[in-house]
Amino acid sequence: MSQNAEHVLDHFDLFRGPEYKEMLANKREQFENPCEASEVERVREWTKTDEYREKNFGREALTINPAKACQPLGAVFAAAGFEKTLPFVHGSQGCVAYYRSHFSRHFKEPTSCVSSSMTEDAAVFGGLANMIDGLANAYNLYKPKMIAVSTTCMAEVIGDDLNAFIKGAKEKDSVPADFDVPFAHTPAFVGSHVTGYDNVMKGILEHFWDGKAKTAPELVRVANEKINFIGGFDGYTVGNLREIKRLLTEMGVEHTILADNSDTWDTPTDGEFRMYDGGTTLEEAANALHAKGTVSMQEFCTEKTLPYIASKGQQVAALNHPIGVAGTDKFLQEVSRIAGKPIPDSITKERGRLVDAIGDSSAHIHGKKFAVYGDPDLTLGLAGFLLELGAEPVHILSTNGGKTWEERVNQLLASSPFGTNCHAYAGKDLWHMRSLLFTEPVDFLIGNTYGKYLERDTGTPLIRIGFPIFDRHHHHRYPVWGYQGGMNVLVWILDKIFDEIDNNSNVPSKTDYSFDIIR
Amino acid sequence: MSVTVEIQEIKERNKQLIQEVLEVYPEKTAKRRAKHLGTFEEGKPDCGVKSNIKSIPGVMTIRGCAYAGSKGVVWGPIKDMIHISHGPVGCGQYSWAARRNYYIGTTGIDTFVTMQFTSDFQEKDIVFGGDKKLAKIMDEIQDLFPLNKGITVQSECPIGLIGDDIEAVSKAKSKEYGGKTIVPVRCEGFRGVSQSLGHHLANDAVRDWVFDKLGNKNDGFQGTPYDVAIIGDYNIGGDAWSSRILLEEMGLRVIAQWSGDGSIAELEATPKAKLNVLHCYRSMNYISRHMEEKYGVPWCEYNFFGPSKIADSLRRIAGHFDDKIKEGAERVIAKYQALMDGVIAKYRPRLEGKKVMLFVGGLRPRHVIGAYEDLGMEVVGTGYEFGHNDDYQRTTHYVKDGTLIYDDVTGYEFEKFVEKIQPDLVGSGIKEKYVFQKMGVPFRQMHSWDYSGPYHGYDGFAIFARDMDMAINAPVWKLAKAPWKQAPAAA
């Protein structure tokens, strides 16, 4: 018996004790009908080959370990960024349990969201009754200022009409007639979570700007000097939006952050549970129509929203999750151009500090090969920064990236000599990435928590940047945008590089000559 | 104050509390929810609440769906099979490796638990159907993962709505691959009222697509009089392992584990067991009853949380065998006595009298009560995410008179109950964890063991005790209020 009260062993150590090792070996041999060890080894080696890669890339139907989620997740993300707004997902209830768990595991925060809990009878008769009861219950129980409705694939397959249902519910007095219930159809079988973000953002703006589903007069735009800012679906939303607000304030740019969930997912522990905290006020959302222009930090999260805003007469600019010097330069220049405000010296100084830091450290990154995967915009932002650092983003993969994304990546790669041997992989998954890492190895991998399986299989050290990050804490509190954000990403990359150098030079009398104290 | 008076007061408080939360609901909903909230009255055959009824729209139920019950619980942990999340990408994505059913194997080669295989449905699959795609997926699996021992199809919502025939595809492909085990499961998320129906459907799929197709597979099986199968231990953080070791130490031979670190070979061998020992009654009673009827394998429930219940359970299991095993059970209990004494001596003084509120799935709303009591703690409120009436009947053996009972609790109710009762610890899931921690209430996740574990067995109890202590006695909870916000101390 290894367990003892004084020094309690948990799963890390307990099962490595001899009695458990023996038990598990016996279980395998006697009862599991295991494959021969040599056969497992043979197949394992085979999966590393070019032949396997070819088969793997020949897949037409099966997706394995994708790096994307479904629309309603993005819908909940966007809705949660508005003041006292309760996301309401019409359809099966298990989906909502999943979204809430998913966000809570990433942000280590509560995520409030309700479902209309549709079951078999709703599949037959439609979900109107669920909408009527659901809105009434949510309104009475959780006292929201707004309920933002989206859909699961079930409601979409049976063709529930949100506009009609919400009207019907209001006629039944589920919520007051003038209560804000914007909506968006978010079928899980179209696009990904970034599409859902886009649909809900557009749905909320349309609601306020275009006459609240014909229940109020359409707003007439009277242009002012403000700038709207849309962050998109972003695992670093807490740190990023706060950093953006600081930068815009520093520039003296009056602004509205649309879907500001920086406080939603960063509430204090002080004895009070805040179901709602922060968020874009409904007044701000409505008045955002009058802004001079709108900047989207993520083009692929606002593919429909941004043209819609432009159609109202605003100037718009779309970026691709800019990270680093050039990306931030472009972002600030766009803001400056639209707002007509210069970039202050204080920010130019911040820029200089990031350049300074890169200058200090770039020798350690220069020429290193990276694989990067994640959402379309994030991968573009990261690849841009890597090129700037003199690194080569050899494999750039986005499961929810399409043709346009691929073109954007290729343009970016063509802009730098470090991009010469690099490739974009649109619509591919992490099992494809596994083949890439075996057949064309790189020095480091950048991706979300699920990259740890690739790290284990291929030995490629993982730098965790992306969504979700479940197994490291609090990184979402740091910005990756702005020069300060670039600094954070630089440090995360460097920390891993230095750790690797140390880990590879720490065997006494074997490799210890490189175990330097100064690097 | 006498104990009786105190219990009367608690019952009165519960009544008022229930009244208070119901007042906020619209009338129709209040009526429905009232049936799920109550107080346990000593001597009653159940807990006085309705259960296994549809959740009410818009109230923030904590429940999941049938897919979660089948893929996440019953089938997902069968390690040498590939489980296809059939439909859009999300379901498989959110449940990907989230449940911590530990296993041993070479992932991606002969073992596949922590992988996400999906048909990633697109609009054209909805419009034209997904059967052809499913067939092709099975071919690609055979090609890329030659050591897989079988395939299951875990249906997501659209499958049942668009009229796909996954059974036909599965049959055809099984035939094509020489009788390979291919199991279609109709666990679409809209079926039933919770995860629970998913467990049932998954159990039925074992019956129809594994047992009924056994043929002569078990002919060569070399049985012993002491063969048992562990059913319904999901090996969260290694629970089934810290349970298995005790059964082996008492002289039994564990021929199968369902479904944590389980394999298809173990499932197939289970009808050969002399006794099925069942931990999670809720999710696995169906197949246990079936094996009793069809193969004559008796089953017995057990509870491996905390030394009192472990000892009871070891003796109950041994009761199905001869004296050799009965002696074995006593030997095991004695062997671990010193460890248990040490754990209780260390932690009980730190936890004595602390009050706990639970809301969990499966068997835990009752099963863990004994473990808390072993540490001198008291469970003052409990409820099931997806329990049925037979769970609430079984709960009467565990709870004390006056315990607050809440079935399929809503986010609102749970928050209000905790606010009022002010327990020293809440045990529930990830969606609830941060709500209560914000309130300054210590919390442990009782689904994932908060990434710790195992909690089952004697080895697990040491970890359980340590974890409850570190939750309740963490210095952080004293920091929640800023000094300048605290009420001035009475002079």
PDB file of N, CA, C and O in Angstrom, chain A residues 254-304:
ATOM      1  N   GLU A 254     -13.093  58.891 -28.694  1.00  0.00           N
ATOM      2  CA  GLU A 254     -14.355  58.477 -28.069  1.00  0.00           C
ATOM      3  C   GLU A 254     -14.788  57.181 -28.736  1.00  0.00           C
ATOM      4  O   GLU A 254     -14.802  57.082 -29.969  1.00  0.00           O
ATOM      5  N   HIS A 255     -15.171  56.220 -27.938  1.00  0.00           N
ATOM      6  CA  HIS A 255     -15.406  54.908 -28.550  1.00  0.00           C
ATOM      7  C   HIS A 255     -16.500  54.114 -27.847  1.00  0.00           C
ATOM      8  O   HIS A 255     -16.848  54.374 -26.696  1.00  0.00           O
ATOM      9  N   THR A 256     -17.003  53.140 -28.571  1.00  0.00           N
ATOM     10  CA  THR A 256     -17.939  52.155 -28.022  1.00  0.00           C
ATOM     11  C   THR A 256     -17.389  50.778 -28.350  1.00  0.00           C
ATOM     12  O   THR A 256     -17.123  50.474 -29.516  1.00  0.00           O
ATOM     13  N   ILE A 257     -17.191  49.984 -27.319  1.00  0.00           N
ATOM     14  CA  ILE A 257     -16.822  48.594 -27.583  1.00  0.00           C
ATOM     15  C   ILE A 257     -18.123  47.827 -27.752  1.00  0.00           C
ATOM     16  O   ILE A 257     -18.961  47.827 -26.844  1.00  0.00           O
ATOM     17  N   LEU A 258     -18.309  47.188 -28.870  1.00  0.00           N
ATOM     18  CA  LEU A 258     -19.520  46.393 -29.076  1.00  0.00           C
ATOM     19  C   LEU A 258     -19.248  44.962 -28.599  1.00  0.00           C
ATOM     20  O   LEU A 258     -18.266  44.342 -29.011  1.00  0.00           O
ATOM     21  N   ALA A 259     -20.108  44.469 -27.729  1.00  0.00           N
ATOM     22  CA  ALA A 259     -19.911  43.182 -27.040  1.00  0.00           C
ATOM     23  C   ALA A 259     -18.652  43.224 -26.179  1.00  0.00           C
ATOM     24  O   ALA A 259     -17.676  42.526 -26.419  1.00  0.00           O
ATOM     25  N   ASP A 260     -18.730  44.049 -25.164  1.00  0.00           N
ATOM     26  CA  ASP A 260     -17.598  44.173 -24.239  1.00  0.00           C
ATOM     27  C   ASP A 260     -17.753  43.152 -23.115  1.00  0.00           C
ATOM     28  O   ASP A 260     -18.398  43.408 -22.100  1.00  0.00           O
ATOM     29  N   ASN A 261     -17.178  41.982 -23.304  1.00  0.00           N
ATOM     30  CA  ASN A 261     -17.309  40.974 -22.247  1.00  0.00           C
ATOM     31  C   ASN A 261     -16.081  40.897 -21.342  1.00  0.00           C
ATOM     32  O   ASN A 261     -15.843  39.893 -20.692  1.00  0.00           O
ATOM     33  N   SER A 262     -15.320  42.005 -21.288  1.00  0.00           N
ATOM     34  CA  SER A 262     -14.112  41.975 -20.444  1.00  0.00           C
ATOM     35  C   SER A 262     -14.467  41.874 -18.960  1.00  0.00           C
ATOM     36  O   SER A 262     -13.729  41.269 -18.193  1.00  0.00           O
ATOM     37  N   ASP A 263     -15.598  42.454 -18.546  1.00  0.00           N
ATOM     38  CA  ASP A 263     -16.005  42.300 -17.143  1.00  0.00           C
ATOM     39  C   ASP A 263     -16.892  41.077 -16.941  1.00  0.00           C
ATOM     40  O   ASP A 263     -16.888  40.473 -15.869  1.00  0.00           O
ATOM     41  N   THR A 264     -17.636  40.707 -17.985  1.00  0.00           N
ATOM     42  CA  THR A 264     -18.503  39.528 -17.891  1.00  0.00           C
ATOM     43  C   THR A 264     -17.715  38.319 -17.405  1.00  0.00           C
ATOM     44  O   THR A 264     -18.171  37.572 -16.546  1.00  0.00           O
ATOM     45  N   TRP A 265     -16.535  38.134 -17.965  1.00  0.00           N
ATOM     46  CA  TRP A 265     -15.734  36.962 -17.629  1.00  0.00           C
ATOM     47  C   TRP A 265     -14.538  37.321 -16.751  1.00  0.00           C
ATOM     48  O   TRP A 265     -13.469  36.732 -16.869  1.00  0.00           O
ATOM     49  N   ASP A 266     -14.725  38.326 -15.919  1.00  0.00           N
ATOM     50  CA  ASP A 266     -13.675  38.639 -14.945  1.00  0.00           C
ATOM     51  C   ASP A 266     -14.290  39.357 -13.756  1.00  0.00           C
ATOM     52  O   ASP A 266     -14.021  40.521 -13.511  1.00  0.00           O
ATOM     53  N   THR A 267     -15.136  38.642 -13.032  1.00  0.00           N
ATOM     54  CA  THR A 267     -15.805  39.249 -11.882  1.00  0.00           C
ATOM     55  C   THR A 267     -15.042  38.911 -10.605  1.00  0.00           C
ATOM     56  O   THR A 267     -14.391  37.874 -10.527  1.00  0.00           O
ATOM     57  N   PRO A 268     -15.119  39.793  -9.620  1.00  0.00           N
ATOM     58  CA  PRO A 268     -14.342  39.579  -8.396  1.00  0.00           C
ATOM     59  C   PRO A 268     -14.943  38.503  -7.482  1.00  0.00           C
ATOM     60  O   PRO A 268     -16.137  38.227  -7.566  1.00  0.00           O
ATOM     61  N   THR A 269     -14.116  37.932  -6.647  1.00  0.00           N
ATOM     62  CA  THR A 269     -14.605  37.120  -5.531  1.00  0.00           C
ATOM     63  C   THR A 269     -14.621  38.018  -4.306  1.00  0.00           C
ATOM     64  O   THR A 269     -13.573  38.338  -3.753  1.00  0.00           O
ATOM     65  N   ASP A 270     -15.808  38.478  -3.976  1.00  0.00           N
ATOM     66  CA  ASP A 270     -15.939  39.389  -2.835  1.00  0.00           C
ATOM     67  C   ASP A 270     -17.212  39.121  -2.058  1.00  0.00           C
ATOM     68  O   ASP A 270     -17.715  39.981  -1.342  1.00  0.00           O
ATOM     69  N   GLY A 271     -17.748  37.918  -2.234  1.00  0.00           N
ATOM     70  CA  GLY A 271     -18.941  37.559  -1.479  1.00  0.00           C
ATOM     71  C   GLY A 271     -20.225  37.699  -2.280  1.00  0.00           C
ATOM     72  O   GLY A 271     -21.282  37.291  -1.836  1.00  0.00           O
ATOM     73  N   GLU A 272     -20.137  38.268  -3.476  1.00  0.00           N
ATOM     74  CA  GLU A 272     -21.343  38.477  -4.265  1.00  0.00           C
ATOM     75  C   GLU A 272     -21.174  37.825  -5.632  1.00  0.00           C
ATOM     76  O   GLU A 272     -20.155  38.020  -6.295  1.00  0.00           O
ATOM     77  N   PHE A 273     -22.166  37.049  -6.057  1.00  0.00           N
ATOM     78  CA  PHE A 273     -22.155  36.515  -7.417  1.00  0.00           C
ATOM     79  C   PHE A 273     -22.860  37.518  -8.321  1.00  0.00           C
ATOM     80  O   PHE A 273     -24.019  37.853  -8.105  1.00  0.00           O
ATOM     81  N   ARG A 274     -22.119  37.991  -9.310  1.00  0.00           N
ATOM     82  CA  ARG A 274     -22.708  38.924 -10.267  1.00  0.00           C
ATOM     83  C   ARG A 274     -23.060  38.151 -11.527  1.00  0.00           C
ATOM     84  O   ARG A 274     -22.178  37.782 -12.297  1.00  0.00           O
ATOM     85  N   MET A 275     -24.321  37.953 -11.701  1.00  0.00           N
ATOM     86  CA  MET A 275     -24.729  37.235 -12.904  1.00  0.00           C
ATOM     87  C   MET A 275     -24.420  38.079 -14.139  1.00  0.00           C
ATOM     88  O   MET A 275     -24.098  37.552 -15.206  1.00  0.00           O
ATOM     89  N   TYR A 276     -24.548  39.377 -13.990  1.00  0.00           N
ATOM     90  CA  TYR A 276     -24.216  40.295 -15.079  1.00  0.00           C
ATOM     91  C   TYR A 276     -23.202  41.290 -14.536  1.00  0.00           C
ATOM     92  O   TYR A 276     -23.332  41.767 -13.419  1.00  0.00           O
ATOM     93  N   ASP A 277     -22.213  41.592 -15.329  1.00  0.00           N
ATOM     94  CA  ASP A 277     -21.291  42.653 -14.933  1.00  0.00           C
ATOM     95  C   ASP A 277     -20.733  43.292 -16.201  1.00  0.00           C
ATOM     96  O   ASP A 277     -20.351  42.589 -17.144  1.00  0.00           O
ATOM     97  N   GLY A 278     -20.684  44.588 -16.211  1.00  0.00           N
ATOM     98  CA  GLY A 278     -20.127  45.302 -17.361  1.00  0.00           C
ATOM     99  C   GLY A 278     -20.973  45.102 -18.601  1.00  0.00           C
ATOM    100  O   GLY A 278     -22.182  44.912 -18.536  1.00  0.00           O
ATOM    101  N   GLY A 279     -20.332  45.162 -19.744  1.00  0.00           N
ATOM    102  CA  GLY A 279     -21.032  44.964 -21.006  1.00  0.00           C
ATOM    103  C   GLY A 279     -21.387  46.278 -21.671  1.00  0.00           C
ATOM    104  O   GLY A 279     -21.506  47.321 -21.030  1.00  0.00           O
ATOM    105  N   THR A 280     -21.572  46.191 -22.972  1.00  0.00           N
ATOM    106  CA  THR A 280     -21.990  47.354 -23.747  1.00  0.00           C
ATOM    107  C   THR A 280     -23.426  47.688 -23.362  1.00  0.00           C
ATOM    108  O   THR A 280     -24.293  46.804 -23.392  1.00  0.00           O
ATOM    109  N   THR A 281     -23.695  48.944 -23.005  1.00  0.00           N
ATOM    110  CA  THR A 281     -25.077  49.253 -22.627  1.00  0.00           C
ATOM    111  C   THR A 281     -25.951  49.230 -23.880  1.00  0.00           C
ATOM    112  O   THR A 281     -25.462  49.386 -25.007  1.00  0.00           O
ATOM    113  N   LEU A 282     -27.250  49.038 -23.654  1.00  0.00           N
ATOM    114  CA  LEU A 282     -28.163  48.944 -24.785  1.00  0.00           C
ATOM    115  C   LEU A 282     -28.240  50.294 -25.502  1.00  0.00           C
ATOM    116  O   LEU A 282     -28.384  50.357 -26.729  1.00  0.00           O
ATOM    117  N   GLU A 283     -28.110  51.352 -24.734  1.00  0.00           N
ATOM    118  CA  GLU A 283     -28.098  52.685 -25.303  1.00  0.00           C
ATOM    119  C   GLU A 283     -26.877  52.853 -26.224  1.00  0.00           C
ATOM    120  O   GLU A 283     -26.981  53.367 -27.334  1.00  0.00           O
ATOM    121  N   GLU A 284     -25.741  52.396 -25.722  1.00  0.00           N
ATOM    122  CA  GLU A 284     -24.524  52.471 -26.545  1.00  0.00           C
ATOM    123  C   GLU A 284     -24.671  51.654 -27.824  1.00  0.00           C
ATOM    124  O   GLU A 284     -24.231  52.069 -28.898  1.00  0.00           O
ATOM    125  N   ALA A 285     -25.293  50.479 -27.681  1.00  0.00           N
ATOM    126  CA  ALA A 285     -25.475  49.624 -28.857  1.00  0.00           C
ATOM    127  C   ALA A 285     -26.334  50.345 -29.897  1.00  0.00           C
ATOM    128  O   ALA A 285     -26.041  50.317 -31.095  1.00  0.00           O
ATOM    129  N   ALA A 286     -27.385  50.992 -29.445  1.00  0.00           N
ATOM    130  CA  ALA A 286     -28.250  51.724 -30.368  1.00  0.00           C
ATOM    131  C   ALA A 286     -27.500  52.908 -30.975  1.00  0.00           C
ATOM    132  O   ALA A 286     -27.503  53.122 -32.194  1.00  0.00           O
ATOM    133  N   ASN A 287     -26.828  53.659 -30.124  1.00  0.00           N
ATOM    134  CA  ASN A 287     -26.141  54.860 -30.595  1.00  0.00           C
ATOM    135  C   ASN A 287     -24.910  54.565 -31.443  1.00  0.00           C
ATOM    136  O   ASN A 287     -24.380  55.464 -32.100  1.00  0.00           O
ATOM    137  N   ALA A 288     -24.484  53.329 -31.418  1.00  0.00           N
ATOM    138  CA  ALA A 288     -23.314  52.953 -32.221  1.00  0.00           C
ATOM    139  C   ALA A 288     -23.567  53.205 -33.709  1.00  0.00           C
ATOM    140  O   ALA A 288     -22.637  53.330 -34.501  1.00  0.00           O
ATOM    141  N   LEU A 289     -24.841  53.296 -34.073  1.00  0.00           N
ATOM    142  CA  LEU A 289     -25.204  53.602 -35.462  1.00  0.00           C
ATOM    143  C   LEU A 289     -24.591  54.930 -35.913  1.00  0.00           C
ATOM    144  O   LEU A 289     -24.188  55.083 -37.068  1.00  0.00           O
ATOM    145  N   HIS A 290     -24.533  55.871 -34.970  1.00  0.00           N
ATOM    146  CA  HIS A 290     -24.117  57.228 -35.330  1.00  0.00           C
ATOM    147  C   HIS A 290     -22.594  57.398 -35.407  1.00  0.00           C
ATOM    148  O   HIS A 290     -22.122  58.478 -35.731  1.00  0.00           O
ATOM    149  N   ALA A 291     -21.884  56.350 -35.074  1.00  0.00           N
ATOM    150  CA  ALA A 291     -20.422  56.467 -35.048  1.00  0.00           C
ATOM    151  C   ALA A 291     -19.885  56.810 -36.434  1.00  0.00           C
ATOM    152  O   ALA A 291     -20.502  56.534 -37.462  1.00  0.00           O
ATOM    153  N   LYS A 292     -18.719  57.392 -36.399  1.00  0.00           N
ATOM    154  CA  LYS A 292     -18.038  57.754 -37.636  1.00  0.00           C
ATOM    155  C   LYS A 292     -17.587  56.492 -38.378  1.00  0.00           C
ATOM    156  O   LYS A 292     -17.620  56.419 -39.599  1.00  0.00           O
ATOM    157  N   GLY A 293     -17.162  55.551 -37.589  1.00  0.00           N
ATOM    158  CA  GLY A 293     -16.671  54.333 -38.218  1.00  0.00           C
ATOM    159  C   GLY A 293     -16.578  53.195 -37.233  1.00  0.00           C
ATOM    160  O   GLY A 293     -16.762  53.371 -36.034  1.00  0.00           O
ATOM    161  N   THR A 294     -16.304  51.991 -37.758  1.00  0.00           N
ATOM    162  CA  THR A 294     -16.197  50.794 -36.916  1.00  0.00           C
ATOM    163  C   THR A 294     -14.940  50.026 -37.296  1.00  0.00           C
ATOM    164  O   THR A 294     -14.674  49.802 -38.485  1.00  0.00           O
ATOM    165  N   VAL A 295     -14.198  49.655 -36.279  1.00  0.00           N
ATOM    166  CA  VAL A 295     -13.014  48.830 -36.504  1.00  0.00           C
ATOM    167  C   VAL A 295     -13.287  47.431 -35.977  1.00  0.00           C
ATOM    168  O   VAL A 295     -13.684  47.267 -34.818  1.00  0.00           O
ATOM    169  N   SER A 296     -13.120  46.431 -36.829  1.00  0.00           N
ATOM    170  CA  SER A 296     -13.239  45.045 -36.392  1.00  0.00           C
ATOM    171  C   SER A 296     -11.838  44.461 -36.260  1.00  0.00           C
ATOM    172  O   SER A 296     -11.042  44.525 -37.195  1.00  0.00           O
ATOM    173  N   MET A 297     -11.565  43.883 -35.122  1.00  0.00           N
ATOM    174  CA  MET A 297     -10.252  43.276 -34.924  1.00  0.00           C
ATOM    175  C   MET A 297     -10.154  41.931 -35.614  1.00  0.00           C
ATOM    176  O   MET A 297      -9.085  41.386 -35.742  1.00  0.00           O
ATOM    177  N   GLN A 298     -11.309  41.376 -36.018  1.00  0.00           N
ATOM    178  CA  GLN A 298     -11.272  40.048 -36.636  1.00  0.00           C
ATOM    179  C   GLN A 298     -12.218  40.000 -37.835  1.00  0.00           C
ATOM    180  O   GLN A 298     -13.421  39.828 -37.680  1.00  0.00           O
ATOM    181  N   GLU A 299     -11.623  40.110 -38.992  1.00  0.00           N
ATOM    182  CA  GLU A 299     -12.379  40.121 -40.238  1.00  0.00           C
ATOM    183  C   GLU A 299     -13.348  38.945 -40.350  1.00  0.00           C
ATOM    184  O   GLU A 299     -14.505  39.110 -40.740  1.00  0.00           O
ATOM    185  N   PHE A 300     -12.868  37.739 -39.983  1.00  0.00           N
ATOM    186  CA  PHE A 300     -13.693  36.549 -40.204  1.00  0.00           C
ATOM    187  C   PHE A 300     -14.777  36.379 -39.146  1.00  0.00           C
ATOM    188  O   PHE A 300     -15.628  35.514 -39.275  1.00  0.00           O
ATOM    189  N   CYS A 301     -14.730  37.216 -38.111  1.00  0.00           N
ATOM    190  CA  CYS A 301     -15.810  37.218 -37.116  1.00  0.00           C
ATOM    191  C   CYS A 301     -16.871  38.242 -37.466  1.00  0.00           C
ATOM    192  O   CYS A 301     -17.880  38.362 -36.762  1.00  0.00           O
ATOM    193  N   THR A 302     -16.631  39.034 -38.493  1.00  0.00           N
ATOM    194  CA  THR A 302     -17.561  40.122 -38.806  1.00  0.00           C
ATOM    195  C   THR A 302     -17.817  40.192 -40.313  1.00  0.00           C
ATOM    196  O   THR A 302     -18.003  41.265 -40.871  1.00  0.00           O
ATOM    197  N   GLU A 303     -17.830  39.042 -40.948  1.00  0.00           N
ATOM    198  CA  GLU A 303     -17.998  39.016 -42.408  1.00  0.00           C
ATOM    199  C   GLU A 303     -19.331  39.595 -42.859  1.00  0.00           C
ATOM    200  O   GLU A 303     -19.431  40.151 -43.943  1.00  0.00           O
ATOM    201  N   LYS A 304     -20.368  39.431 -42.022  1.00  0.00           N
ATOM    202  CA  LYS A 304     -21.666  40.008 -42.365  1.00  0.00           C
ATOM    203  C   LYS A 304     -21.888  41.315 -41.621  1.00  0.00           C
ATOM    204  O   LYS A 304     -22.520  42.229 -42.133  1.00  0.00           O
TER     205      LYS A 304
END
